[in-house]
mmCIF file of C-alpha atoms in Angstrom:
data_model
loop_
_atom_site.group_PDB
_atom_site.id
_atom_site.type_symbol
_atom_site.label_atom_id
_atom_site.label_comp_id
_atom_site.label_asym_id
_atom_site.label_seq_id
_atom_site.Cartn_x
_atom_site.Cartn_y
_atom_site.Cartn_z
ATOM 1 C CA MET L 1 38.916 13.252 -24.670
ATOM 2 C CA LYS L 2 41.031 11.548 -22.638
ATOM 3 C CA ILE L 3 39.391 13.410 -19.598
ATOM 4 C CA ASP L 4 35.745 11.780 -21.039
ATOM 5 C CA LEU L 5 37.738 8.587 -21.543
ATOM 6 C CA LYS L 6 38.965 8.181 -18.054
ATOM 7 C CA MET L 7 35.230 9.108 -16.813
ATOM 8 C CA LYS L 8 33.572 6.693 -18.752
ATOM 9 C CA LYS L 9 36.045 4.017 -18.004
ATOM 10 C CA LEU L 10 35.926 5.220 -14.582
ATOM 11 C CA ASP L 11 31.704 4.658 -14.312
ATOM 12 C CA LEU L 12 31.793 1.468 -15.857
ATOM 13 C CA TYR L 13 34.544 0.026 -13.011
ATOM 14 C CA VAL L 14 31.760 1.518 -10.150
ATOM 15 C CA SER L 15 28.811 0.285 -12.004
ATOM 16 C CA LYS L 16 29.917 -3.262 -12.462
ATOM 17 C CA ASN L 17 31.170 -3.088 -8.844
ATOM 18 C CA PHE L 18 27.730 -1.750 -7.744
ATOM 19 C CA ILE L 19 25.373 -4.409 -10.125
ATOM 20 C CA LYS L 20 27.828 -6.910 -8.752
ATOM 21 C CA ALA L 21 27.575 -6.313 -4.770
ATOM 22 C CA PHE L 22 23.970 -5.732 -5.113
ATOM 23 C CA PHE L 23 23.221 -9.303 -6.755
ATOM 24 C CA LEU L 24 25.177 -10.836 -4.272
ATOM 25 C CA SER L 25 23.472 -8.922 -1.095
ATOM 26 C CA LEU L 26 20.131 -9.724 -3.176
ATOM 27 C CA PHE L 27 20.823 -13.516 -3.882
ATOM 28 C CA ALA L 28 21.733 -13.913 -0.311
ATOM 29 C CA PHE L 29 18.663 -12.210 1.317
ATOM 30 C CA ILE L 30 16.211 -14.001 -1.227
ATOM 31 C CA ASN L 31 18.230 -17.322 0.578
ATOM 32 C CA VAL L 32 17.899 -16.411 4.029
ATOM 33 C CA PHE L 33 13.865 -15.730 3.098
ATOM 34 C CA ILE L 34 13.139 -18.885 1.288
ATOM 35 C CA LEU L 35 14.973 -20.918 3.765
ATOM 36 C CA SER L 36 13.100 -19.563 6.765
ATOM 37 C CA GLN L 37 9.812 -20.708 4.761
ATOM 38 C CA LEU L 38 10.583 -24.088 3.303
ATOM 39 C CA PHE L 39 9.852 -25.364 6.823
ATOM 40 C CA LYS L 40 6.197 -24.873 6.579
ATOM 41 C CA ILE L 41 5.692 -25.383 2.914
ATOM 42 C CA PHE L 42 7.482 -29.222 4.267
ATOM 43 C CA ARG L 43 4.404 -29.367 6.529
ATOM 44 C CA TYR L 44 1.905 -28.612 4.004
ATOM 45 C CA VAL L 45 3.050 -31.128 1.751
ATOM 46 C CA ALA L 46 3.457 -33.723 4.653
ATOM 47 C CA ASP L 47 -0.320 -33.072 5.873
ATOM 48 C CA GLY L 48 -1.322 -33.216 1.823
ATOM 49 C CA ARG L 49 -2.011 -29.988 1.724
ATOM 50 C CA MET L 50 0.042 -29.374 -1.532
ATOM 51 C CA THR L 51 1.406 -31.902 -3.909
ATOM 52 C CA THR L 52 5.138 -31.655 -4.253
ATOM 53 C CA SER L 53 4.582 -29.264 -7.661
ATOM 54 C CA ASP L 54 2.517 -27.352 -5.501
ATOM 55 C CA GLY L 55 5.478 -26.942 -3.547
ATOM 56 C CA PHE L 56 7.802 -25.854 -5.798
ATOM 57 C CA VAL L 57 4.821 -23.194 -7.502
ATOM 58 C CA TYR L 58 4.610 -21.734 -3.974
ATOM 59 C CA VAL L 59 8.229 -21.409 -3.640
ATOM 60 C CA ILE L 60 8.470 -19.642 -7.287
ATOM 61 C CA ASN L 61 5.093 -17.403 -6.450
ATOM 62 C CA MET L 62 6.664 -16.576 -3.163
ATOM 63 C CA LEU L 63 9.440 -14.491 -4.744
ATOM 64 C CA PRO L 64 7.725 -11.254 -5.743
ATOM 65 C CA ASP L 65 6.902 -10.087 -2.074
ATOM 66 C CA ILE L 66 10.610 -11.417 -0.964
ATOM 67 C CA LEU L 67 11.923 -9.297 -3.663
ATOM 68 C CA LEU L 68 9.901 -6.151 -2.746
ATOM 69 C CA ASN L 69 10.772 -6.632 0.817
ATOM 70 C CA VAL L 70 14.204 -7.022 0.217
ATOM 71 C CA THR L 71 15.551 -4.825 -2.816
ATOM 72 C CA PRO L 72 16.280 -2.072 -0.376
ATOM 73 C CA LEU L 73 18.177 -3.342 1.808
ATOM 74 C CA ALA L 74 20.612 -5.275 -1.249
ATOM 75 C CA VAL L 75 20.331 -1.614 -2.741
ATOM 76 C CA LEU L 76 21.922 -0.391 1.026
ATOM 77 C CA LEU L 77 24.392 -3.482 1.563
ATOM 78 C CA GLY L 78 25.598 -3.703 -2.342
ATOM 79 C CA SER L 79 26.397 -0.085 -2.303
ATOM 80 C CA LEU L 80 28.669 -0.379 1.320
ATOM 81 C CA MET L 81 30.298 -3.272 0.188
ATOM 82 C CA MET L 82 31.317 -1.368 -3.591
ATOM 83 C CA ILE L 83 31.996 2.218 -1.682
ATOM 84 C CA ASN L 84 33.638 0.595 1.044
ATOM 85 C CA ARG L 85 35.800 -1.793 -0.528
ATOM 86 C CA MET L 86 36.917 1.034 -3.595
ATOM 87 C CA ALA L 87 38.194 3.092 0.368
ATOM 88 C CA GLY L 88 40.092 0.111 1.662
ATOM 89 C CA ASN L 89 42.125 0.022 -1.333
ATOM 90 C CA LEU L 90 42.408 3.782 -1.350
ATOM 91 C CA GLU L 91 40.378 4.380 -4.843
ATOM 92 C CA ILE L 92 37.750 7.082 -3.244
ATOM 93 C CA ILE L 93 41.372 9.356 -1.899
ATOM 94 C CA SER L 94 42.958 9.096 -5.124
ATOM 95 C CA LEU L 95 39.749 10.033 -7.195
ATOM 96 C CA LYS L 96 39.078 12.938 -4.864
ATOM 97 C CA THR L 97 42.904 13.840 -4.878
ATOM 98 C CA SER L 98 42.670 14.067 -8.825
ATOM 99 C CA GLY L 99 39.817 16.585 -8.535
ATOM 100 C CA ILE L 100 36.550 14.142 -9.534
ATOM 101 C CA SER L 101 34.025 15.022 -6.181
ATOM 102 C CA PHE L 102 32.265 12.210 -4.187
ATOM 103 C CA LYS L 103 28.824 12.848 -6.059
ATOM 104 C CA ARG L 104 30.332 12.549 -9.462
ATOM 105 C CA ILE L 105 31.978 9.234 -8.622
ATOM 106 C CA ILE L 106 28.431 7.688 -7.203
ATOM 107 C CA LEU L 107 26.948 9.087 -9.917
ATOM 108 C CA PHE L 108 25.614 5.919 -11.726
ATOM 109 C CA PRO L 109 25.220 3.769 -8.810
ATOM 110 C CA VAL L 110 22.608 6.311 -8.132
ATOM 111 C CA ILE L 111 21.510 6.055 -11.448
ATOM 112 C CA ILE L 112 21.507 2.310 -11.198
ATOM 113 C CA SER L 113 19.280 2.666 -8.042
ATOM 114 C CA VAL L 114 16.641 5.059 -9.972
ATOM 115 C CA LEU L 115 16.035 1.582 -12.430
ATOM 116 C CA ILE L 116 16.426 -1.126 -9.557
ATOM 117 C CA SER L 117 13.304 1.812 -8.092
ATOM 118 C CA PHE L 118 11.046 1.676 -11.615
ATOM 119 C CA ALA L 119 11.565 -2.328 -11.613
ATOM 120 C CA VAL L 120 10.157 -2.956 -7.670
ATOM 121 C CA TYR L 121 7.369 -0.276 -9.141
ATOM 122 C CA TYR L 122 6.927 -2.442 -11.853
ATOM 123 C CA VAL L 123 6.795 -5.978 -9.698
ATOM 124 C CA ASN L 124 4.762 -4.308 -6.580
ATOM 125 C CA GLY L 125 1.681 -3.624 -9.348
ATOM 126 C CA TYR L 126 1.554 -6.398 -12.018
ATOM 127 C CA ILE L 127 3.678 -9.812 -10.950
ATOM 128 C CA TYR L 128 3.311 -9.452 -7.012
ATOM 129 C CA PRO L 129 -0.670 -9.381 -6.724
ATOM 130 C CA ASN L 130 -0.708 -12.324 -9.375
ATOM 131 C CA SER L 131 1.399 -14.260 -7.555
ATOM 132 C CA GLU L 132 -0.206 -13.592 -4.107
ATOM 133 C CA LYS L 133 -3.403 -14.412 -5.390
ATOM 134 C CA LYS L 134 -1.740 -18.024 -6.412
ATOM 135 C CA LEU L 135 -0.411 -18.148 -2.814
ATOM 136 C CA ARG L 136 -3.442 -17.821 -1.504
ATOM 137 C CA GLU L 137 -5.287 -20.372 -3.817
ATOM 138 C CA LEU L 138 -2.223 -22.767 -2.917
ATOM 139 C CA LYS L 139 -3.014 -22.686 0.734
ATOM 140 C CA GLY L 140 -6.604 -23.228 0.286
ATOM 141 C CA ASN L 141 -7.862 -19.586 0.810
ATOM 142 C CA VAL L 142 -10.478 -19.233 -1.588
ATOM 143 C CA VAL L 143 -9.987 -15.187 -2.843
ATOM 144 C CA SER L 144 -13.138 -13.156 -3.294
ATOM 145 C CA LYS L 145 -14.844 -10.219 -2.661
ATOM 146 C CA VAL L 146 -16.202 -8.950 0.849
ATOM 147 C CA LEU L 147 -18.819 -6.816 2.516
ATOM 148 C CA PRO L 148 -17.095 -3.581 3.586
ATOM 149 C CA LYS L 149 -18.202 -2.573 7.305
ATOM 150 C CA GLU L 150 -18.879 0.590 6.731
ATOM 151 C CA LYS L 151 -19.838 3.340 4.343
ATOM 152 C CA ARG L 152 -19.824 7.027 3.909
ATOM 153 C CA ASN L 153 -22.691 8.545 1.893
ATOM 154 C CA GLY L 154 -24.743 5.733 0.795
ATOM 155 C CA PHE L 155 -27.314 5.250 -1.608
ATOM 156 C CA VAL L 156 -29.944 3.290 -2.643
ATOM 157 C CA ARG L 157 -33.147 2.992 -4.535
ATOM 158 C CA ASP L 158 -36.076 0.921 -3.909
ATOM 159 C CA ILE L 159 -37.777 0.149 -7.091
ATOM 160 C CA LYS L 160 -40.841 -2.369 -5.908
ATOM 161 C CA THR L 161 -41.804 0.076 -2.676
ATOM 162 C CA ASN L 162 -40.419 3.372 -4.806
ATOM 163 C CA ASN L 163 -38.540 4.829 -1.889
ATOM 164 C CA VAL L 164 -35.379 6.424 -2.210
ATOM 165 C CA TYR L 165 -32.922 5.769 1.080
ATOM 166 C CA MET L 166 -29.390 8.175 1.663
ATOM 167 C CA ILE L 167 -27.664 7.728 4.598
ATOM 168 C CA LYS L 168 -24.339 9.732 5.746
ATOM 169 C CA TYR L 169 -22.752 7.288 7.349
ATOM 170 C CA ILE L 170 -23.692 3.443 8.346
ATOM 171 C CA ASN L 171 -21.711 0.921 10.150
ATOM 172 C CA VAL L 172 -22.859 -3.024 8.172
ATOM 173 C CA GLU L 173 -21.917 -5.301 11.245
ATOM 174 C CA LYS L 174 -23.860 -3.035 13.977
ATOM 175 C CA GLY L 175 -26.611 -2.007 11.483
ATOM 176 C CA TYR L 176 -25.916 1.504 12.334
ATOM 177 C CA ALA L 177 -26.643 4.417 10.745
ATOM 178 C CA GLU L 178 -26.322 8.200 11.143
ATOM 179 C CA GLY L 179 -28.253 11.196 9.155
ATOM 180 C CA LEU L 180 -31.279 9.274 7.007
ATOM 181 C CA GLU L 181 -33.033 10.518 4.864
ATOM 182 C CA PHE L 182 -35.428 8.435 3.048
ATOM 183 C CA ILE L 183 -37.730 9.603 0.311
ATOM 184 C CA LYS L 184 -40.982 8.181 -1.026
ATOM 185 C CA LEU L 185 -41.655 8.430 -5.048
ATOM 186 C CA ASN L 186 -44.808 8.157 -6.686
ATOM 187 C CA ASP L 187 -45.147 5.218 -8.844
ATOM 188 C CA ASP L 188 -44.095 7.201 -11.605
ATOM 189 C CA PHE L 189 -40.791 8.577 -9.885
ATOM 190 C CA THR L 190 -41.980 12.322 -11.125
ATOM 191 C CA GLU L 191 -42.517 13.530 -7.572
ATOM 192 C CA ILE L 192 -41.716 13.414 -4.157
ATOM 193 C CA GLU L 193 -44.908 12.225 -1.812
ATOM 194 C CA LYS L 194 -43.405 11.990 1.825
ATOM 195 C CA VAL L 195 -40.135 12.664 2.945
ATOM 196 C CA VAL L 196 -38.371 10.925 6.318
ATOM 197 C CA ILE L 197 -35.181 12.531 8.292
ATOM 198 C CA ALA L 198 -33.583 11.379 11.051
ATOM 199 C CA GLU L 199 -30.598 12.088 12.746
ATOM 200 C CA ARG L 200 -29.735 8.067 13.781
ATOM 201 C CA GLY L 201 -31.501 5.457 12.841
ATOM 202 C CA LYS L 202 -31.047 1.114 13.871
ATOM 203 C CA TYR L 203 -31.473 -1.933 11.602
ATOM 204 C CA ASN L 204 -33.819 -4.139 13.906
ATOM 205 C CA ARG L 205 -32.550 -7.648 11.812
ATOM 206 C CA GLU L 206 -35.631 -9.545 13.571
ATOM 207 C CA THR L 207 -38.313 -7.286 13.043
ATOM 208 C CA GLU L 208 -36.825 -6.010 9.374
ATOM 209 C CA ARG L 209 -37.173 -2.904 9.827
ATOM 210 C CA TRP L 210 -35.038 0.941 10.457
ATOM 211 C CA GLU L 211 -35.931 2.185 13.987
ATOM 212 C CA LEU L 212 -35.416 5.634 13.917
ATOM 213 C CA GLU L 213 -34.523 8.011 16.565
ATOM 214 C CA LYS L 214 -35.099 12.010 16.487
ATOM 215 C CA ALA L 215 -37.023 11.563 12.938
ATOM 216 C CA VAL L 216 -39.732 14.268 10.963
ATOM 217 C CA VAL L 217 -41.938 12.991 8.679
ATOM 218 C CA ASN L 218 -42.946 15.467 6.081
ATOM 219 C CA ASN L 219 -45.793 14.658 4.051
ATOM 220 C CA ILE L 220 -45.852 16.398 0.874
ATOM 221 C CA LYS L 221 -48.753 15.394 -0.619
ATOM 222 C CA GLY L 222 -51.098 16.377 2.748
ATOM 223 C CA ARG L 223 -48.679 19.058 3.852
ATOM 224 C CA THR L 224 -48.317 17.829 7.240
ATOM 225 C CA SER L 225 -44.681 17.793 9.295
ATOM 226 C CA GLU L 226 -44.561 15.192 12.263
ATOM 227 C CA ASN L 227 -41.734 15.343 14.953
ATOM 228 C CA HIS L 228 -40.835 11.510 16.685
ATOM 229 C CA GLU L 229 -38.318 10.979 19.015
ATOM 230 C CA LYS L 230 -38.506 6.899 17.410
ATOM 231 C CA TYR L 231 -40.259 6.572 14.377
ATOM 232 C CA VAL L 232 -40.661 2.894 12.946
ATOM 233 C CA SER L 233 -42.664 2.324 9.453
ATOM 234 C CA GLU L 234 -42.697 -1.313 7.969
ATOM 235 C CA GLU L 235 -42.263 0.452 4.494
ATOM 236 C CA TYR L 236 -38.650 1.125 5.255
ATOM 237 C CA ASN L 237 -36.966 -2.245 5.639
ATOM 238 C CA GLU L 238 -34.054 -2.089 3.142
ATOM 239 C CA PRO L 239 -31.369 -4.178 4.938
ATOM 240 C CA PRO L 240 -27.681 -1.913 5.508
ATOM 241 C CA GLU L 241 -25.582 -4.729 2.982
ATOM 242 C CA ASN L 242 -27.623 -3.145 0.597
ATOM 243 C CA PHE L 243 -25.707 0.098 1.076
ATOM 244 C CA VAL L 244 -22.306 -1.223 0.453
ATOM 245 C CA THR L 245 -20.558 -3.062 -2.350
ATOM 246 C CA LEU L 246 -18.270 -5.848 -2.427
ATOM 247 C CA SER L 247 -14.587 -5.294 -2.312
ATOM 248 C CA ILE L 248 -11.418 -7.027 -2.349
ATOM 249 C CA ASP L 249 -8.648 -6.956 -1.097
ATOM 250 C CA PRO L 250 -6.376 -3.632 -2.458
ATOM 251 C CA ARG L 251 -3.049 -6.181 -2.427
ATOM 252 C CA LEU L 252 -4.394 -8.854 -4.803
ATOM 253 C CA LEU L 253 -5.407 -6.342 -7.833
ATOM 254 C CA THR L 254 -3.041 -4.682 -10.068
ATOM 255 C CA THR L 255 -2.218 -1.336 -10.156
ATOM 256 C CA LYS L 256 -4.790 -0.684 -13.145
ATOM 257 C CA GLU L 257 -6.925 -2.566 -11.529
ATOM 258 C CA LEU L 258 -6.685 -0.653 -7.783
ATOM 259 C CA LYS L 259 -7.429 2.420 -9.600
ATOM 260 C CA LYS L 260 -10.564 1.637 -10.828
ATOM 261 C CA GLU L 261 -11.951 -0.037 -7.570
ATOM 262 C CA ILE L 262 -11.239 3.158 -6.005
ATOM 263 C CA LYS L 263 -13.130 5.186 -8.618
ATOM 264 C CA ASP L 264 -16.106 2.943 -8.541
ATOM 265 C CA LEU L 265 -15.666 3.119 -4.271
ATOM 266 C CA ARG L 266 -15.478 7.116 -4.902
ATOM 267 C CA ILE L 267 -18.491 6.925 -6.964
ATOM 268 C CA THR L 268 -20.897 4.513 -4.277
ATOM 269 C CA GLY L 269 -19.645 6.389 -1.374
ATOM 270 C CA GLY L 270 -17.581 3.380 -0.343
ATOM 271 C CA ASP L 271 -14.383 3.405 2.441
ATOM 272 C CA ILE L 272 -11.618 4.114 0.348
ATOM 273 C CA ARG L 273 -9.003 4.583 2.793
ATOM 274 C CA GLU L 274 -7.776 0.877 2.641
ATOM 275 C CA GLY L 275 -7.579 1.722 -1.383
ATOM 276 C CA MET L 276 -5.585 4.783 -1.060
ATOM 277 C CA MET L 277 -3.100 3.775 1.692
ATOM 278 C CA GLU L 278 -2.242 0.298 -0.863
ATOM 279 C CA LEU L 279 -2.238 2.984 -4.093
ATOM 280 C CA GLY L 280 0.221 4.977 -1.978
ATOM 281 C CA LYS L 281 2.938 2.887 -1.083
ATOM 282 C CA ARG L 282 2.721 1.319 -4.919
ATOM 283 C CA TYR L 283 3.777 4.825 -5.752
ATOM 284 C CA SER L 284 6.604 5.629 -3.155
ATOM 285 C CA PHE L 285 7.584 2.120 -1.495
ATOM 286 C CA PRO L 286 9.403 1.321 -4.899
ATOM 287 C CA PHE L 287 11.445 4.316 -4.404
ATOM 288 C CA ALA L 288 13.040 3.469 -1.212
ATOM 289 C CA SER L 289 15.691 1.409 -2.966
ATOM 290 C CA PHE L 290 17.241 5.107 -5.051
ATOM 291 C CA VAL L 291 16.386 6.955 -1.350
ATOM 292 C CA ILE L 292 18.555 4.072 0.692
ATOM 293 C CA SER L 293 21.537 3.961 -1.779
ATOM 294 C CA PHE L 294 22.599 7.498 -0.814
ATOM 295 C CA LEU L 295 23.444 6.079 3.041
ATOM 296 C CA GLY L 296 25.220 2.953 1.999
ATOM 297 C CA LEU L 297 27.167 5.084 -0.454
ATOM 298 C CA SER L 298 28.280 8.059 1.624
ATOM 299 C CA LEU L 299 28.795 5.845 5.254
ATOM 300 C CA GLY L 300 31.204 3.343 3.598
ATOM 301 C CA SER L 301 33.627 6.048 1.727
ATOM 302 C CA ARG L 302 36.212 6.733 4.558
ATOM 303 C CA TYR L 303 38.546 4.281 5.016
ATOM 304 C CA VAL L 304 39.289 4.000 8.620
ATOM 305 C CA ARG L 305 40.652 0.664 9.714
ATOM 306 C CA GLY L 306 38.872 -1.098 11.437
ATOM 307 C CA ASN L 307 35.617 1.145 11.195
ATOM 308 C CA SER L 308 33.945 -0.933 8.142
ATOM 309 C CA ALA L 309 32.034 -3.230 10.886
ATOM 310 C CA VAL L 310 31.075 0.233 12.725
ATOM 311 C CA SER L 311 29.550 1.326 8.857
ATOM 312 C CA ILE L 312 27.802 -1.646 8.016
ATOM 313 C CA VAL L 313 26.112 -1.978 11.754
ATOM 314 C CA LEU L 314 25.156 1.965 10.885
ATOM 315 C CA CYS L 315 23.340 1.471 7.671
ATOM 316 C CA MET L 316 22.090 -1.489 8.552
ATOM 317 C CA ALA L 317 19.887 -0.033 11.665
ATOM 318 C CA LEU L 318 19.294 3.231 9.806
ATOM 319 C CA GLY L 319 17.621 0.668 6.829
ATOM 320 C CA TYR L 320 15.301 -0.985 9.523
ATOM 321 C CA GLY L 321 14.952 2.117 10.743
ATOM 322 C CA TYR L 322 13.280 3.061 7.567
ATOM 323 C CA TYR L 323 10.992 0.178 7.695
ATOM 324 C CA ILE L 324 9.914 0.865 11.184
ATOM 325 C CA LEU L 325 9.058 4.473 10.068
ATOM 326 C CA GLN L 326 7.623 3.201 6.944
ATOM 327 C CA ALA L 327 5.588 1.157 9.460
ATOM 328 C CA SER L 328 4.742 3.823 11.648
ATOM 329 C CA LEU L 329 2.985 6.415 9.349
ATOM 330 C CA GLU L 330 1.201 3.821 7.496
ATOM 331 C CA SER L 331 -0.533 2.394 10.672
ATOM 332 C CA LEU L 332 -1.941 6.292 10.844
ATOM 333 C CA GLY L 333 -2.436 6.594 7.128
ATOM 334 C CA LYS L 334 -5.088 3.568 7.490
ATOM 335 C CA ASN L 335 -6.668 4.843 10.958
ATOM 336 C CA GLY L 336 -7.226 8.357 9.014
ATOM 337 C CA LEU L 337 -5.142 9.885 11.216
ATOM 338 C CA MET L 338 -2.733 11.322 8.063
ATOM 339 C CA ASN L 339 -2.930 11.384 4.035
ATOM 340 C CA PRO L 340 -2.328 8.119 2.518
ATOM 341 C CA PHE L 341 -0.129 9.623 0.131
ATOM 342 C CA VAL L 342 1.442 11.672 2.546
ATOM 343 C CA SER L 343 2.239 8.787 5.076
ATOM 344 C CA GLY L 344 3.953 6.934 1.862
ATOM 345 C CA TRP L 345 6.222 9.325 0.797
ATOM 346 C CA LEU L 346 7.507 10.729 4.379
ATOM 347 C CA PRO L 347 9.522 8.383 5.227
ATOM 348 C CA ASN L 348 11.174 8.629 1.860
ATOM 349 C CA ILE L 349 11.234 12.674 2.071
ATOM 350 C CA ILE L 350 12.907 12.516 5.795
ATOM 351 C CA PHE L 351 15.823 9.530 4.746
ATOM 352 C CA LEU L 352 16.263 11.399 1.699
ATOM 353 C CA GLY L 353 17.224 14.426 3.713
ATOM 354 C CA ILE L 354 19.379 12.466 6.150
ATOM 355 C CA GLY L 355 21.493 10.565 3.037
ATOM 356 C CA MET L 356 22.178 13.621 1.524
ATOM 357 C CA TYR L 357 23.789 14.959 4.907
ATOM 358 C CA PHE L 358 26.182 11.657 4.582
ATOM 359 C CA VAL L 359 26.778 12.618 1.060
ATOM 360 C CA HIS L 360 27.913 16.085 1.535
ATOM 361 C CA LYS L 361 30.033 15.368 4.545
ATOM 362 C CA ALA L 362 31.260 12.093 2.155
ATOM 363 C CA GLU L 363 32.485 14.919 0.319
ATOM 364 C CA TYR L 364 35.298 16.348 2.798
#
């Protein structure tokens, strides 16, 4: 009973100090970021692009983005400050001597870091998109849907000409396509009259016609087949823009809206890489706070006179190293060189391994 009471007091003491250090660090980082943006806001107000009240609203809507970016660093610095203070007062050594393991000492700060991660997940998925929309509106940027530049497995049905267009790949800007198949149906859409298959094609915007290369024209009704190096017909005039659907910046969508957008794009054959990248990041990045907490808690656990500055520098270097690795792998995911979810979670896995190594070292 006495042991349980002592452990409760220890958990309460450690948790209170960790929360205090975390919010102190978070407040400091938020102030730095806001101050760095104030001159830009003053310029907007001076130029007449914003009123004073708009400037205040702008600052409020900046907070979710700032929180997302600085919370892992606040957890890192807060955990380092808390554990370093305990080590400086020889509390860590005393607790270890009494038989309490280092893993048990840091248990509640780690649990609190998990709760912080879930809070960041909620902000990232449901508050940040709306605040980002508001920021763009205040800056005069119209939030609208845009046409994707390319698409795979495009499909269009033209009721006026009874044509069905199927394209494996199309670049809307260049008007270039690969793997084209145009099917001519009868008036009732019950029988196929003609099928045109081409390896490549380019849409001529002046003539408003598809210019096909290495095409095979199969006349089903006449039971004939013709091969053409170049083939152009006035009946095939569907512009490239009709093969893609409007999409919106995934950062402006809540997690629920983003999932629906990805589902719709997948059904219509749209490019889902950017959406999948954003979704993967929303699931993985919030847990950086949990992962990075192990670094701060372990590196500051040993008291060596004059070593605090070294621990802080090492911690911050590893913290920024996480951001650099995360940004690098994110670019690989966007370029299709890595699965979006793998590129999102790999930094967490790597730094969790590093953190657990330092926690193991801190036991001895």
